[in-house]
Amino acid sequence: MADPSLEAFKQSLFSEAEELVRVTFPQKVIELDTLFKSELFKTKEGEFSVERTVASFGDLTPHIPSVASKPAETEVPPPAKRRRAAASTDEPNGSGHSGAGPLIPSNAMLLGVIERLKPEIHELMSKCNQVKMWIQLLIPRVEDGNNFGVSIQEDAVGEVGRIEGEVVTYLDAISRYFLTRAKLVSKVIKYPNLDDYRRAVAEIDQKEFLSLRLTCCEMRNAYCMLHDTIMKNIEKIKKPRSNNLDSLY
C-alpha cells in the first residue's frame, strides 16, 4: 500500500505542474516578451564605445606599477627566493600590486540586465524541473503494446529536459563573461598604452549584452514552446493508455 503522504505529495505536484502549463507559462510568455521589448534591452548610440568603457574604469594611475629606472644588470635570485617573492606579491594584503588602488567597477548597465535576468533563469529551471517530474510520474508501468501515448510522454520529458539543460548554460555564460572581462581589464592596467585591450573590453561588453538579449528571447520562446507542445498532447500525457482496447480493431 502506498504511503498516504507520498500520494498527497504526488497529487499536489500534479495539480501545481498542470497549473504551471495551463496558466503560468502563457503569463511568462507575455511577461518576458514585454521585458524583451522594454528599454532595458535598447542601447543608446555609443553605449559600448571604447571611450565610454575606459571612462568607467576611472583613474587607472594608482593601479599602474611604477617604471623606475633599474640598473642595467640585476642579479637573478635563486629559484627559492623567486618563489617566495612571487608568493608575497600574490598576497592580497602584501606589498604586491594586487591589493593596491581603488576598485575598478563592472559595466553598470550590464549588471542591471544580469540582475534582472538571473531570477528569471532560476525560475525557468525550477519550473522545467517540476513539469518534467510531473510527466515522468505519469508514465505507466512497462507493458507490451498500446505504448503510443507513452512515447509521447517520453518525447515531452526529453524536450523539457533539453530546455532545462540549456538554461543552465545561461548561468555558465554569465560567469565566463565576468572572468574574461576581469582578465582583459587586468591587461589594460598592465599595458595601458595598448589600445587593443581597451577595445577588447568594449567588444566583450557588447557581445554580452547581445547574449543577454538573446537569453531573454530564448526563455520567452521556451515557455511558449513548452505550453504549446504539452497542451496539444495533454490528453495523451495524462492518460497514455486507452482502456477501450476494442477501439484498436
Short mmCIF file of C-alpha atoms in Angstrom, two decimals:
data_model
loop_
_atom_site.label_atom_id
_atom_site.label_comp_id
_atom_site.label_asym_id
_atom_site.label_seq_id
_atom_site.Cartn_x
_atom_site.Cartn_y
_atom_site.Cartn_z
CA MET A 1 0.00 0.00 0.00
CA ALA A 2 1.33 3.41 -0.98
CA ASP A 3 2.31 5.88 1.68
CA PRO A 4 -0.55 8.43 2.05
CA SER A 5 1.88 11.31 2.49
CA LEU A 6 3.68 10.34 -0.72
CA GLU A 7 0.41 10.13 -2.60
CA ALA A 8 -0.57 13.54 -1.27
CA PHE A 9 2.76 14.94 -2.46
CA LYS A 10 2.27 13.47 -5.92
CA GLN A 11 -1.26 14.81 -6.24
CA SER A 12 -0.08 18.25 -5.17
CA LEU A 13 2.74 18.08 -7.71
CA PHE A 14 0.32 17.04 -10.46
CA SER A 15 -2.06 19.91 -9.83
CA GLU A 16 0.69 22.51 -9.49
CA ALA A 17 2.50 21.36 -12.64
CA GLU A 18 -0.65 21.35 -14.73
CA GLU A 19 -1.46 24.82 -13.42
CA LEU A 20 2.01 25.94 -14.49
CA VAL A 21 1.49 24.70 -18.03
CA ARG A 22 -2.07 25.98 -18.43
CA VAL A 23 -1.81 29.36 -16.69
CA THR A 24 1.72 30.35 -15.64
CA PHE A 25 3.55 29.54 -18.88
CA PRO A 26 1.34 31.82 -21.05
CA GLN A 27 1.76 34.57 -18.46
CA LYS A 28 5.54 34.19 -18.56
CA VAL A 29 5.49 34.42 -22.36
CA ILE A 30 3.79 37.81 -22.19
CA GLU A 31 5.97 38.97 -19.30
CA LEU A 32 9.26 38.08 -20.99
CA ASP A 33 8.09 39.46 -24.33
CA THR A 34 7.35 42.78 -22.61
CA LEU A 35 10.78 42.69 -20.98
CA PHE A 36 12.45 41.85 -24.29
CA LYS A 37 10.86 44.91 -25.91
CA SER A 38 11.49 47.22 -22.95
CA GLU A 39 14.09 49.97 -22.60
CA LEU A 40 16.33 47.57 -20.72
CA PHE A 41 17.36 45.95 -24.00
CA LYS A 42 17.61 49.12 -26.04
CA THR A 43 21.03 50.74 -26.27
CA LYS A 44 21.92 54.32 -26.92
CA GLU A 45 24.43 55.35 -29.55
CA GLY A 46 27.96 54.91 -28.23
CA GLU A 47 26.84 52.78 -25.27
CA PHE A 48 29.69 50.33 -25.87
CA SER A 49 32.26 52.73 -27.27
CA VAL A 50 35.88 52.43 -26.20
CA GLU A 51 35.82 55.92 -24.71
CA ARG A 52 32.78 55.14 -22.55
CA THR A 53 34.28 51.84 -21.43
CA VAL A 54 37.62 53.39 -20.46
CA ALA A 55 35.85 56.26 -18.66
CA SER A 56 34.03 53.71 -16.49
CA PHE A 57 37.38 52.45 -15.21
CA GLY A 58 38.13 55.75 -13.52
CA ASP A 59 41.71 56.80 -12.88
CA LEU A 60 43.99 53.88 -13.61
CA THR A 61 47.12 55.67 -12.39
CA PRO A 62 47.11 54.09 -8.88
CA HIS A 63 46.92 50.64 -10.49
CA ILE A 64 49.84 51.10 -12.88
CA PRO A 65 53.13 49.96 -11.33
CA SER A 66 55.94 52.47 -11.35
CA VAL A 67 58.59 52.07 -14.01
CA ALA A 68 61.52 53.49 -12.11
CA SER A 69 64.88 53.13 -13.76
CA LYS A 70 66.72 49.94 -12.91
CA PRO A 71 70.38 49.03 -13.18
CA ALA A 72 71.48 47.64 -16.48
CA GLU A 73 72.25 44.29 -14.91
CA THR A 74 70.48 42.85 -11.92
CA GLU A 75 71.37 39.76 -10.03
CA VAL A 76 68.94 36.93 -10.66
CA PRO A 77 67.80 35.50 -7.31
CA PRO A 78 67.88 31.77 -6.71
CA PRO A 79 64.70 29.80 -7.56
CA ALA A 80 63.67 29.51 -3.89
CA LYS A 81 63.85 33.28 -3.41
CA ARG A 82 61.96 33.86 -6.63
CA ARG A 83 59.15 31.60 -5.42
CA ARG A 84 58.95 33.41 -2.08
CA ALA A 85 58.91 36.78 -3.83
CA ALA A 86 56.12 35.67 -6.17
CA ALA A 87 54.08 34.37 -3.22
CA SER A 88 54.41 37.63 -1.34
CA THR A 89 53.36 39.56 -4.44
CA ASP A 90 50.19 37.47 -4.80
CA GLU A 91 49.11 38.11 -1.20
CA PRO A 92 46.08 40.44 -1.13
CA ASN A 93 47.44 42.40 1.83
CA GLY A 94 51.10 42.11 0.92
CA SER A 95 53.34 44.61 -0.73
CA GLY A 96 52.43 43.41 -4.25
CA HIS A 97 50.38 45.39 -6.72
CA SER A 98 47.30 43.12 -6.49
CA GLY A 99 45.97 44.81 -3.37
CA ALA A 100 46.69 48.42 -4.40
CA GLY A 101 44.47 51.02 -5.98
CA PRO A 102 40.73 51.72 -5.96
CA LEU A 103 38.08 49.27 -7.13
CA ILE A 104 37.51 49.10 -10.88
CA PRO A 105 33.74 48.64 -11.35
CA SER A 106 31.96 46.28 -13.71
CA ASN A 107 29.79 47.55 -16.53
CA ALA A 108 26.87 49.07 -14.60
CA MET A 109 24.36 48.73 -17.43
CA LEU A 110 25.14 45.05 -17.94
CA LEU A 111 25.00 44.41 -14.20
CA GLY A 112 21.45 45.76 -14.21
CA VAL A 113 20.46 43.44 -17.06
CA ILE A 114 22.09 40.42 -15.39
CA GLU A 115 20.41 41.11 -12.05
CA ARG A 116 17.06 41.33 -13.84
CA LEU A 117 17.52 38.12 -15.84
CA LYS A 118 19.07 35.82 -13.24
CA PRO A 119 15.83 35.38 -11.23
CA GLU A 120 14.05 34.56 -14.50
CA ILE A 121 16.69 31.93 -15.32
CA HIS A 122 16.35 30.35 -11.88
CA GLU A 123 12.55 30.37 -12.18
CA LEU A 124 12.57 28.68 -15.58
CA MET A 125 14.95 25.99 -14.28
CA SER A 126 12.66 25.30 -11.33
CA LYS A 127 9.51 25.17 -13.44
CA CYS A 128 11.09 22.86 -16.02
CA ASN A 129 12.16 20.50 -13.27
CA GLN A 130 8.66 20.45 -11.80
CA VAL A 131 6.95 19.81 -15.13
CA LYS A 132 9.47 17.12 -16.05
CA MET A 133 8.83 15.30 -12.77
CA TRP A 134 5.07 15.55 -13.31
CA ILE A 135 5.23 13.87 -16.72
CA GLN A 136 7.70 11.23 -15.53
CA LEU A 137 5.38 10.23 -12.68
CA LEU A 138 2.51 9.88 -15.18
CA ILE A 139 4.39 7.31 -17.24
CA PRO A 140 2.74 3.91 -16.59
CA ARG A 141 4.48 0.61 -15.98
CA VAL A 142 6.11 -1.15 -18.93
CA GLU A 143 3.74 -3.32 -20.99
CA ASP A 144 3.67 -4.83 -24.47
CA GLY A 145 1.65 -2.83 -26.98
CA ASN A 146 -0.52 0.26 -26.66
CA ASN A 147 2.56 2.40 -25.98
CA PHE A 148 1.91 5.28 -28.37
CA GLY A 149 0.88 7.58 -25.52
CA VAL A 150 3.96 6.54 -23.54
CA SER A 151 6.20 7.57 -26.43
CA ILE A 152 4.52 11.00 -26.39
CA GLN A 153 5.26 11.28 -22.67
CA GLU A 154 8.89 10.33 -23.21
CA ASP A 155 9.25 12.88 -26.02
CA ALA A 156 7.77 15.56 -23.78
CA VAL A 157 10.15 14.66 -20.94
CA GLY A 158 13.07 14.83 -23.35
CA GLU A 159 12.05 18.26 -24.60
CA VAL A 160 11.62 19.67 -21.10
CA GLY A 161 14.97 18.19 -20.08
CA ARG A 162 16.66 19.72 -23.12
CA ILE A 163 15.37 23.18 -22.25
CA GLU A 164 16.37 22.71 -18.61
CA GLY A 165 19.92 21.87 -19.73
CA GLU A 166 20.09 24.93 -21.98
CA VAL A 167 19.02 27.20 -19.14
CA VAL A 168 21.97 26.02 -17.04
CA THR A 169 24.34 27.20 -19.79
CA TYR A 170 22.94 30.74 -19.44
CA LEU A 171 24.38 30.93 -15.92
CA ASP A 172 27.69 29.48 -17.08
CA ALA A 173 27.91 32.14 -19.79
CA ILE A 174 27.48 34.93 -17.23
CA SER A 175 30.28 33.54 -15.08
CA ARG A 176 32.59 33.23 -18.10
CA TYR A 177 31.84 36.83 -19.07
CA PHE A 178 32.95 38.20 -15.70
CA LEU A 179 36.09 36.08 -15.71
CA THR A 180 37.06 37.02 -19.26
CA ARG A 181 36.39 40.70 -18.67
CA ALA A 182 38.47 40.70 -15.48
CA LYS A 183 41.42 39.25 -17.39
CA LEU A 184 41.11 41.87 -20.12
CA VAL A 185 40.85 44.74 -17.63
CA SER A 186 43.98 43.47 -15.89
CA LYS A 187 45.70 43.62 -19.27
CA VAL A 188 44.52 47.21 -19.73
CA ILE A 189 46.13 48.07 -16.38
CA LYS A 190 49.33 46.23 -17.19
CA TYR A 191 49.62 47.58 -20.74
CA PRO A 192 47.87 50.98 -20.67
CA ASN A 193 49.38 52.06 -24.00
CA LEU A 194 47.86 49.15 -25.98
CA ASP A 195 44.54 50.27 -27.43
CA ASP A 196 43.56 46.74 -28.49
CA TYR A 197 42.96 45.63 -24.90
CA ARG A 198 40.67 48.60 -24.32
CA ARG A 199 38.75 47.80 -27.47
CA ALA A 200 38.53 44.14 -26.45
CA VAL A 201 36.80 45.13 -23.20
CA ALA A 202 34.27 47.24 -25.12
CA GLU A 203 33.69 44.40 -27.59
CA ILE A 204 33.11 41.77 -24.91
CA ASP A 205 30.64 44.09 -23.15
CA GLN A 206 28.69 44.49 -26.36
CA LYS A 207 28.81 40.75 -27.01
CA GLU A 208 27.49 40.04 -23.51
CA PHE A 209 24.65 42.49 -23.98
CA LEU A 210 23.59 40.76 -27.19
CA SER A 211 23.90 37.39 -25.46
CA LEU A 212 21.69 38.51 -22.58
CA ARG A 213 19.15 39.89 -25.02
CA LEU A 214 19.10 36.55 -26.82
CA THR A 215 18.76 34.76 -23.47
CA CYS A 216 15.60 36.72 -22.70
CA CYS A 217 14.22 35.87 -26.14
CA GLU A 218 15.08 32.18 -25.78
CA MET A 219 13.40 31.93 -22.37
CA ARG A 220 10.25 33.51 -23.77
CA ASN A 221 10.29 31.02 -26.65
CA ALA A 222 10.91 28.12 -24.26
CA TYR A 223 7.80 28.93 -22.23
CA CYS A 224 5.77 29.29 -25.40
CA MET A 225 7.02 26.04 -26.92
CA LEU A 226 6.51 24.04 -23.72
CA HIS A 227 2.96 25.34 -23.33
CA ASP A 228 2.13 24.62 -26.96
CA THR A 229 3.67 21.12 -27.05
CA ILE A 230 2.18 19.93 -23.78
CA MET A 231 -1.30 21.37 -24.34
CA LYS A 232 -1.52 19.78 -27.79
CA ASN A 233 -0.83 16.38 -26.23
CA ILE A 234 -2.28 16.90 -22.75
CA GLU A 235 -4.77 14.02 -23.03
CA LYS A 236 -2.13 11.50 -24.03
CA ILE A 237 0.28 12.83 -21.42
CA LYS A 238 -2.26 12.49 -18.61
CA LYS A 239 -3.74 9.21 -19.88
CA PRO A 240 -1.23 7.49 -22.18
CA ARG A 241 -3.09 4.19 -22.48
CA SER A 242 -6.71 3.73 -23.51
CA ASN A 243 -8.86 1.32 -21.53
CA ASN A 244 -11.07 0.63 -24.50
CA LEU A 245 -8.97 -1.86 -26.46
CA ASP A 246 -11.85 -2.54 -28.86
CA SER A 247 -11.20 0.82 -30.47
CA LEU A 248 -7.92 -0.59 -31.80
CA TYR A 249 -9.72 -3.04 -34.09
#
